mmCIF file of C-alpha atoms in Angstrom:
data_model
loop_
_atom_site.group_PDB
_atom_site.id
_atom_site.type_symbol
_atom_site.label_atom_id
_atom_site.label_comp_id
_atom_site.label_asym_id
_atom_site.label_seq_id
_atom_site.Cartn_x
_atom_site.Cartn_y
_atom_site.Cartn_z
ATOM 1 C CA UNK N 1 190.369 17.644 128.401
ATOM 2 C CA UNK N 2 186.902 16.200 127.872
ATOM 3 C CA UNK N 3 184.894 18.917 129.631
ATOM 4 C CA UNK N 4 181.205 19.348 128.777
ATOM 5 C CA UNK N 5 179.067 22.475 128.738
ATOM 6 C CA UNK N 6 176.737 20.840 131.255
ATOM 7 C CA UNK N 7 179.620 20.375 133.682
ATOM 8 C CA UNK N 8 180.624 24.027 133.259
ATOM 9 C CA UNK N 9 177.058 25.256 133.810
ATOM 10 C CA UNK N 10 176.725 23.201 136.990
ATOM 11 C CA UNK N 11 180.157 24.300 138.235
ATOM 12 C CA UNK N 12 179.252 27.975 137.684
ATOM 13 C CA UNK N 13 175.960 27.534 139.531
ATOM 14 C CA UNK N 14 177.707 25.980 142.543
ATOM 15 C CA UNK N 15 180.447 28.630 142.464
ATOM 16 C CA UNK N 16 177.885 31.468 142.412
ATOM 17 C CA UNK N 17 175.547 30.022 145.047
ATOM 18 C CA UNK N 18 178.231 28.390 147.274
ATOM 19 C CA UNK N 19 175.766 25.562 147.730
ATOM 20 C CA UNK N 20 175.076 22.287 145.955
ATOM 21 C CA UNK N 21 171.469 22.388 147.127
ATOM 22 C CA UNK N 22 170.804 25.909 145.788
ATOM 23 C CA UNK N 23 172.641 25.144 142.557
ATOM 24 C CA UNK N 24 170.539 22.012 142.074
ATOM 25 C CA UNK N 25 167.352 24.062 142.519
ATOM 26 C CA UNK N 26 168.543 26.659 140.007
ATOM 27 C CA UNK N 27 169.447 23.960 137.478
ATOM 28 C CA UNK N 28 166.268 21.914 138.103
ATOM 29 C CA UNK N 29 168.404 18.908 138.975
ATOM 30 C CA UNK N 30 168.866 16.641 141.970
ATOM 31 C CA UNK N 31 171.640 17.467 144.418
ATOM 32 C CA UNK N 32 173.281 14.095 143.745
ATOM 33 C CA UNK N 33 173.405 14.844 139.989
ATOM 34 C CA UNK N 34 175.042 18.223 140.643
ATOM 35 C CA UNK N 35 177.614 16.652 142.979
ATOM 36 C CA UNK N 36 178.339 13.925 140.409
ATOM 37 C CA UNK N 37 178.930 16.413 137.577
ATOM 38 C CA UNK N 38 181.235 18.511 139.755
ATOM 39 C CA UNK N 39 183.152 15.385 140.787
ATOM 40 C CA UNK N 40 183.515 14.392 137.126
ATOM 41 C CA UNK N 41 184.836 17.865 136.286
ATOM 42 C CA UNK N 42 187.314 17.744 139.178
ATOM 43 C CA UNK N 43 188.498 14.311 138.007
ATOM 44 C CA UNK N 44 188.949 15.595 134.454
ATOM 45 C CA UNK N 45 190.907 18.649 135.636
ATOM 46 C CA UNK N 46 192.914 16.723 138.217
ATOM 47 C CA UNK N 47 192.299 19.092 141.135
ATOM 48 C CA UNK N 48 189.531 19.780 143.658
ATOM 49 C CA UNK N 49 187.306 22.780 142.947
ATOM 50 C CA UNK N 50 185.376 22.982 146.227
ATOM 51 C CA UNK N 51 185.977 22.245 149.879
ATOM 52 C CA UNK N 52 182.796 20.618 151.134
ATOM 53 C CA UNK N 53 181.727 21.017 154.758
ATOM 54 C CA UNK N 54 178.440 20.273 156.504
ATOM 55 C CA UNK N 55 177.477 23.946 156.425
ATOM 56 C CA UNK N 56 178.912 25.481 153.276
ATOM 57 C CA UNK N 57 180.881 25.039 150.061
ATOM 58 C CA UNK N 58 184.151 26.959 149.722
ATOM 59 C CA UNK N 59 185.847 27.351 146.307
ATOM 60 C CA UNK N 60 189.378 25.921 146.225
ATOM 61 C CA UNK N 61 192.465 27.421 144.593
ATOM 62 C CA UNK N 62 191.912 27.625 140.859
ATOM 63 C CA UNK N 63 188.111 27.744 141.031
ATOM 64 C CA UNK N 64 187.998 31.503 140.379
ATOM 65 C CA UNK N 65 190.200 31.124 137.289
ATOM 66 C CA UNK N 66 188.047 28.289 135.961
ATOM 67 C CA UNK N 67 184.871 30.306 136.638
ATOM 68 C CA UNK N 68 186.179 33.221 134.565
ATOM 69 C CA UNK N 69 187.090 30.926 131.660
ATOM 70 C CA UNK N 70 183.802 29.030 131.949
ATOM 71 C CA UNK N 71 181.835 32.273 131.736
ATOM 72 C CA UNK N 72 183.624 33.196 128.501
ATOM 73 C CA UNK N 73 182.759 29.808 127.010
ATOM 74 C CA UNK N 74 179.114 29.925 128.142
ATOM 75 C CA UNK N 75 178.688 33.520 126.981
ATOM 76 C CA UNK N 76 180.000 32.550 123.543
ATOM 77 C CA UNK N 77 177.556 29.651 123.345
ATOM 78 C CA UNK N 78 174.638 31.843 124.450
ATOM 79 C CA UNK N 79 175.425 34.376 121.727
ATOM 80 C CA UNK N 80 175.772 31.581 119.142
ATOM 81 C CA UNK N 81 172.404 30.156 120.200
ATOM 82 C CA UNK N 82 170.726 33.543 119.795
ATOM 83 C CA UNK N 83 172.259 33.958 116.336
ATOM 84 C CA UNK N 84 170.926 30.561 115.279
ATOM 85 C CA UNK N 85 167.515 31.343 116.770
ATOM 86 C CA UNK N 86 167.191 34.108 114.160
ATOM 87 C CA UNK N 87 166.440 31.316 111.678
ATOM 88 C CA UNK N 88 163.305 30.241 113.539
ATOM 89 C CA UNK N 89 159.756 31.357 112.929
ATOM 90 C CA UNK N 90 157.181 32.892 115.246
ATOM 91 C CA UNK N 91 155.688 29.426 115.775
ATOM 92 C CA UNK N 92 158.191 28.836 118.565
ATOM 93 C CA UNK N 93 161.227 30.371 120.222
ATOM 94 C CA UNK N 94 161.947 32.661 123.148
ATOM 95 C CA UNK N 95 162.640 36.323 123.857
ATOM 96 C CA UNK N 96 164.845 37.434 126.742
ATOM 97 C CA UNK N 97 164.076 40.946 128.023
ATOM 98 C CA UNK N 98 166.015 42.834 130.719
ATOM 99 C CA UNK N 99 164.780 46.014 132.418
ATOM 100 C CA UNK N 100 164.142 47.448 135.849
ATOM 101 C CA UNK N 101 161.129 46.141 137.824
ATOM 102 C CA UNK N 102 159.224 49.419 137.362
ATOM 103 C CA UNK N 103 159.908 49.481 133.606
ATOM 104 C CA UNK N 104 158.503 45.966 133.386
ATOM 105 C CA UNK N 105 155.363 46.980 135.275
ATOM 106 C CA UNK N 106 154.737 50.529 134.121
ATOM 107 C CA UNK N 107 156.075 50.441 130.570
ATOM 108 C CA UNK N 108 156.464 46.932 129.172
ATOM 109 C CA UNK N 109 153.465 45.223 130.783
ATOM 110 C CA UNK N 110 151.009 46.060 127.955
ATOM 111 C CA UNK N 111 153.625 45.115 125.340
ATOM 112 C CA UNK N 112 154.212 41.776 127.033
ATOM 113 C CA UNK N 113 150.497 41.061 127.433
ATOM 114 C CA UNK N 114 149.613 41.901 123.828
ATOM 115 C CA UNK N 115 152.609 40.018 122.387
ATOM 116 C CA UNK N 116 151.830 36.944 124.479
ATOM 117 C CA UNK N 117 148.199 36.995 123.299
ATOM 118 C CA UNK N 118 149.305 37.237 119.671
ATOM 119 C CA UNK N 119 152.116 34.659 119.987
ATOM 120 C CA UNK N 120 151.270 32.294 122.877
ATOM 121 C CA UNK N 121 153.912 29.724 121.870
ATOM 122 C CA UNK N 122 156.811 32.177 122.273
ATOM 123 C CA UNK N 123 158.472 31.960 125.694
ATOM 124 C CA UNK N 124 159.113 35.349 127.325
ATOM 125 C CA UNK N 125 161.990 35.420 129.812
ATOM 126 C CA UNK N 126 161.731 38.577 131.942
ATOM 127 C CA UNK N 127 164.833 39.681 133.847
ATOM 128 C CA UNK N 128 164.072 42.467 136.347
ATOM 129 C CA UNK N 129 167.473 44.012 136.965
ATOM 130 C CA UNK N 130 169.381 47.171 137.757
ATOM 131 C CA UNK N 131 170.862 49.256 134.930
ATOM 132 C CA UNK N 132 174.338 47.747 135.307
ATOM 133 C CA UNK N 133 172.948 44.212 135.461
ATOM 134 C CA UNK N 134 170.841 44.832 132.360
ATOM 135 C CA UNK N 135 173.883 46.036 130.434
ATOM 136 C CA UNK N 136 175.831 42.949 131.520
ATOM 137 C CA UNK N 137 173.002 40.590 130.509
ATOM 138 C CA UNK N 138 172.870 42.080 127.011
ATOM 139 C CA UNK N 139 176.657 42.122 126.633
ATOM 140 C CA UNK N 140 177.044 38.470 127.622
ATOM 141 C CA UNK N 141 174.088 37.238 125.578
ATOM 142 C CA UNK N 142 171.971 36.234 128.579
ATOM 143 C CA UNK N 143 169.047 38.125 127.043
ATOM 144 C CA UNK N 144 168.090 39.442 123.596
ATOM 145 C CA UNK N 145 167.862 43.099 124.556
ATOM 146 C CA UNK N 146 167.526 45.486 127.466
ATOM 147 C CA UNK N 147 165.866 48.783 128.252
ATOM 148 C CA UNK N 148 168.130 51.277 130.029
ATOM 149 C CA UNK N 149 169.065 54.928 130.334
ATOM 150 C CA UNK N 150 172.669 55.159 129.186
ATOM 151 C CA UNK N 151 174.859 57.963 127.855
ATOM 152 C CA UNK N 152 177.153 57.575 124.857
ATOM 153 C CA UNK N 153 180.222 57.845 127.112
ATOM 154 C CA UNK N 154 179.004 54.919 129.238
ATOM 155 C CA UNK N 155 178.167 52.643 126.315
ATOM 156 C CA UNK N 156 180.222 49.496 125.882
ATOM 157 C CA UNK N 157 181.660 49.315 122.318
ATOM 158 C CA UNK N 158 180.113 45.835 121.983
ATOM 159 C CA UNK N 159 176.628 47.323 122.393
ATOM 160 C CA UNK N 160 174.213 49.481 120.415
ATOM 161 C CA UNK N 161 171.669 51.868 121.978
ATOM 162 C CA UNK N 162 168.621 53.486 120.351
ATOM 163 C CA UNK N 163 166.341 55.879 122.253
ATOM 164 C CA UNK N 164 162.772 54.498 122.288
ATOM 165 C CA UNK N 165 161.199 56.523 125.121
ATOM 166 C CA UNK N 166 161.535 60.075 126.437
ATOM 167 C CA UNK N 167 159.437 61.827 129.070
ATOM 168 C CA UNK N 168 160.084 64.383 131.831
ATOM 169 C CA UNK N 169 160.426 63.249 135.413
ATOM 170 C CA UNK N 170 157.722 64.082 137.948
ATOM 171 C CA UNK N 171 157.503 64.485 141.712
ATOM 172 C CA UNK N 172 155.421 62.107 143.855
ATOM 173 C CA UNK N 173 154.180 63.052 147.312
ATOM 174 C CA UNK N 174 151.542 61.919 149.790
ATOM 175 C CA UNK N 175 148.059 63.553 149.754
ATOM 176 C CA UNK N 176 148.812 65.200 153.103
ATOM 177 C CA UNK N 177 152.110 66.734 151.938
ATOM 178 C CA UNK N 178 152.174 70.589 151.755
ATOM 179 C CA UNK N 179 152.793 70.369 147.983
ATOM 180 C CA UNK N 180 149.838 68.080 147.321
ATOM 181 C CA UNK N 181 147.539 70.932 146.292
ATOM 182 C CA UNK N 182 149.873 72.175 143.564
ATOM 183 C CA UNK N 183 149.928 71.011 139.932
ATOM 184 C CA UNK N 184 153.576 71.691 139.251
ATOM 185 C CA UNK N 185 156.875 72.524 140.930
ATOM 186 C CA UNK N 186 160.329 73.744 139.826
ATOM 187 C CA UNK N 187 163.677 72.022 140.223
ATOM 188 C CA UNK N 188 164.765 74.835 142.511
ATOM 189 C CA UNK N 189 161.833 74.199 144.842
ATOM 190 C CA UNK N 190 162.430 70.454 144.667
ATOM 191 C CA UNK N 191 165.990 70.827 145.947
ATOM 192 C CA UNK N 192 164.677 72.322 149.216
ATOM 193 C CA UNK N 193 162.658 69.189 150.051
ATOM 194 C CA UNK N 194 163.594 66.030 151.933
ATOM 195 C CA UNK N 195 163.804 63.218 149.384
ATOM 196 C CA UNK N 196 163.799 59.468 149.216
ATOM 197 C CA UNK N 197 166.301 58.681 146.475
ATOM 198 C CA UNK N 198 167.174 55.573 144.505
ATOM 199 C CA UNK N 199 170.597 54.007 144.430
ATOM 200 C CA UNK N 200 172.713 54.914 141.407
ATOM 201 C CA UNK N 201 172.391 51.394 139.976
ATOM 202 C CA UNK N 202 169.039 52.492 138.497
ATOM 203 C CA UNK N 203 168.616 54.763 135.472
ATOM 204 C CA UNK N 204 166.151 57.136 137.172
ATOM 205 C CA UNK N 205 168.773 58.139 139.749
ATOM 206 C CA UNK N 206 171.331 58.688 137.005
ATOM 207 C CA UNK N 207 168.961 61.006 135.142
ATOM 208 C CA UNK N 208 168.242 62.905 138.375
ATOM 209 C CA UNK N 209 171.960 63.319 139.066
ATOM 210 C CA UNK N 210 172.564 64.567 135.515
ATOM 211 C CA UNK N 211 169.810 67.183 135.801
ATOM 212 C CA UNK N 212 170.946 68.363 139.231
ATOM 213 C CA UNK N 213 174.534 68.698 138.035
ATOM 214 C CA UNK N 214 173.406 70.779 135.044
ATOM 215 C CA UNK N 215 171.531 73.145 137.384
ATOM 216 C CA UNK N 216 174.095 73.189 140.172
ATOM 217 C CA UNK N 217 171.627 71.734 142.679
ATOM 218 C CA UNK N 218 171.673 68.987 145.288
ATOM 219 C CA UNK N 219 168.978 66.916 146.936
ATOM 220 C CA UNK N 220 168.600 66.437 150.665
ATOM 221 C CA UNK N 221 168.161 62.750 151.322
ATOM 222 C CA UNK N 222 168.522 60.494 154.360
ATOM 223 C CA UNK N 223 166.930 57.412 152.757
ATOM 224 C CA UNK N 224 168.203 55.564 149.679
ATOM 225 C CA UNK N 225 165.861 52.872 148.407
ATOM 226 C CA UNK N 226 166.746 49.812 146.366
ATOM 227 C CA UNK N 227 163.668 49.997 144.109
ATOM 228 C CA UNK N 228 161.204 52.632 142.995
ATOM 229 C CA UNK N 229 158.322 50.601 144.437
ATOM 230 C CA UNK N 230 159.944 50.803 147.866
ATOM 231 C CA UNK N 231 160.568 54.547 147.515
ATOM 232 C CA UNK N 232 156.925 55.194 146.595
ATOM 233 C CA UNK N 233 155.723 53.000 149.445
ATOM 234 C CA UNK N 234 157.765 55.097 151.876
ATOM 235 C CA UNK N 235 156.504 58.338 150.333
ATOM 236 C CA UNK N 236 152.976 57.166 151.047
ATOM 237 C CA UNK N 237 153.796 57.636 154.727
ATOM 238 C CA UNK N 238 154.032 61.378 154.071
ATOM 239 C CA UNK N 239 157.497 62.202 155.389
ATOM 240 C CA UNK N 240 159.323 62.729 152.088
ATOM 241 C CA UNK N 241 158.942 62.995 148.331
ATOM 242 C CA UNK N 242 160.574 61.131 145.468
ATOM 243 C CA UNK N 243 161.261 61.800 141.793
ATOM 244 C CA UNK N 244 159.720 59.334 139.364
ATOM 245 C CA UNK N 245 159.835 58.630 135.610
ATOM 246 C CA UNK N 246 156.681 58.982 133.546
ATOM 247 C CA UNK N 247 156.073 55.241 133.394
ATOM 248 C CA UNK N 248 155.724 55.139 137.208
ATOM 249 C CA UNK N 249 152.858 57.662 137.304
ATOM 250 C CA UNK N 250 150.084 55.080 137.223
ATOM 251 C CA UNK N 251 151.745 53.046 139.961
ATOM 252 C CA UNK N 252 151.961 56.204 142.104
ATOM 253 C CA UNK N 253 148.281 56.979 141.417
ATOM 254 C CA UNK N 254 147.346 53.420 142.367
ATOM 255 C CA UNK N 255 149.040 54.011 145.748
ATOM 256 C CA UNK N 256 146.939 57.134 146.246
ATOM 257 C CA UNK N 257 149.870 59.529 145.797
ATOM 258 C CA UNK N 258 149.857 62.959 144.178
ATOM 259 C CA UNK N 259 152.052 63.477 141.123
ATOM 260 C CA UNK N 260 153.327 66.950 140.236
ATOM 261 C CA UNK N 261 154.794 68.004 136.896
ATOM 262 C CA UNK N 262 158.166 69.752 136.938
ATOM 263 C CA UNK N 263 157.970 73.028 135.018
ATOM 264 C CA UNK N 264 161.100 74.496 133.417
ATOM 265 C CA UNK N 265 161.745 76.587 130.300
ATOM 266 C CA UNK N 266 163.860 73.762 128.915
ATOM 267 C CA UNK N 267 162.391 70.382 129.890
ATOM 268 C CA UNK N 268 164.794 67.686 131.004
ATOM 269 C CA UNK N 269 163.815 64.304 129.622
ATOM 270 C CA UNK N 270 164.342 60.849 131.049
ATOM 271 C CA UNK N 271 165.393 58.843 128.005
ATOM 272 C CA UNK N 272 165.380 55.065 127.723
ATOM 273 C CA UNK N 273 167.289 53.192 125.050
ATOM 274 C CA UNK N 274 166.835 49.803 123.488
ATOM 275 C CA UNK N 275 170.130 48.048 124.167
ATOM 276 C CA UNK N 276 171.320 45.269 121.850
ATOM 277 C CA UNK N 277 174.601 43.538 121.166
ATOM 278 C CA UNK N 278 176.466 44.920 118.152
ATOM 279 C CA UNK N 279 176.577 42.490 115.227
ATOM 280 C CA UNK N 280 173.959 40.156 116.715
ATOM 281 C CA UNK N 281 170.867 39.978 114.506
ATOM 282 C CA UNK N 282 167.721 39.587 116.630
ATOM 283 C CA UNK N 283 165.755 36.386 116.253
ATOM 284 C CA UNK N 284 162.443 36.546 114.414
ATOM 285 C CA UNK N 285 160.654 36.412 117.772
ATOM 286 C CA UNK N 286 162.839 39.138 119.342
ATOM 287 C CA UNK N 287 162.527 41.309 116.247
ATOM 288 C CA UNK N 288 158.736 41.002 116.323
ATOM 289 C CA UNK N 289 158.638 41.922 120.017
ATOM 290 C CA UNK N 290 160.870 44.975 119.435
ATOM 291 C CA UNK N 291 158.669 46.133 116.556
ATOM 292 C CA UNK N 292 155.557 45.771 118.727
ATOM 293 C CA UNK N 293 157.298 47.565 121.599
ATOM 294 C CA UNK N 294 158.313 50.492 119.353
ATOM 295 C CA UNK N 295 154.689 50.972 118.290
ATOM 296 C CA UNK N 296 153.326 50.969 121.845
ATOM 297 C CA UNK N 297 156.088 53.104 123.368
ATOM 298 C CA UNK N 298 155.291 55.906 120.933
ATOM 299 C CA UNK N 299 152.073 56.398 122.932
ATOM 300 C CA UNK N 300 154.074 57.031 126.100
ATOM 301 C CA UNK N 301 156.745 59.373 124.746
ATOM 302 C CA UNK N 302 156.156 63.113 124.691
ATOM 303 C CA UNK N 303 154.329 65.303 127.241
ATOM 304 C CA UNK N 304 153.372 63.614 130.508
ATOM 305 C CA UNK N 305 149.921 62.044 130.650
ATOM 306 C CA UNK N 306 147.778 63.053 133.618
#
């Protein structure tokens, strides 16, 4: 078969979006070019891959199998490209970074700004994802590295994790909340409150669950938010509280919220690890970014900053 990588990339885009129009937008191509490449692929394979109607695109029999194989091929090529990029200099190149939206804003923003100022010709690709999505992006070579909270038992054998940040969690509440006048609170007192929690796809929720399990506690919650920004926005209304990592403190302050420390004899830390693919040497650009990030993150680790 004479199948090209471009045909596979376009096929995967159509398969994922179920739309030639959306796939064309994602690929920065015309719809006619996308349709032509898919038709060429179908001709080469000798079977139709999509049923085209006026309203939607439906994958045909065999499309799922081809998608799985195509992803393996494209992942291999992405990893090969990142290995070759290690030979480049800081005069050009790109760095792919995956982390949650709040990590990007509250933790990595100064790193990104300073690195971009120092190396304006390096492209920075920011992927704001859940913990599971970040792990998948690193594993498949879609980015250079990720920032996640992950335990050793959860770690994929293809990946390496190194802790680069550790701070206690804190409690955010509205200025009118009964706790707003306090400076600190205990985990026992926290468990009696009505909470807005995050879904377990984010590392903050996983740390909260680990701490609660260790103490034999549960949280009362009727609202699960998809992002920390949403949870804090709801807390601003005054009905509930939410637990936040240290890097979200400034965002909470900017919203006018009160942030309470959590006092315990043995502090429980929210740890974040630099996640990389085992055996994949970072490019010069990615290595420089990681080195710069390590230096700046040392300022954030340790006791909470008020």
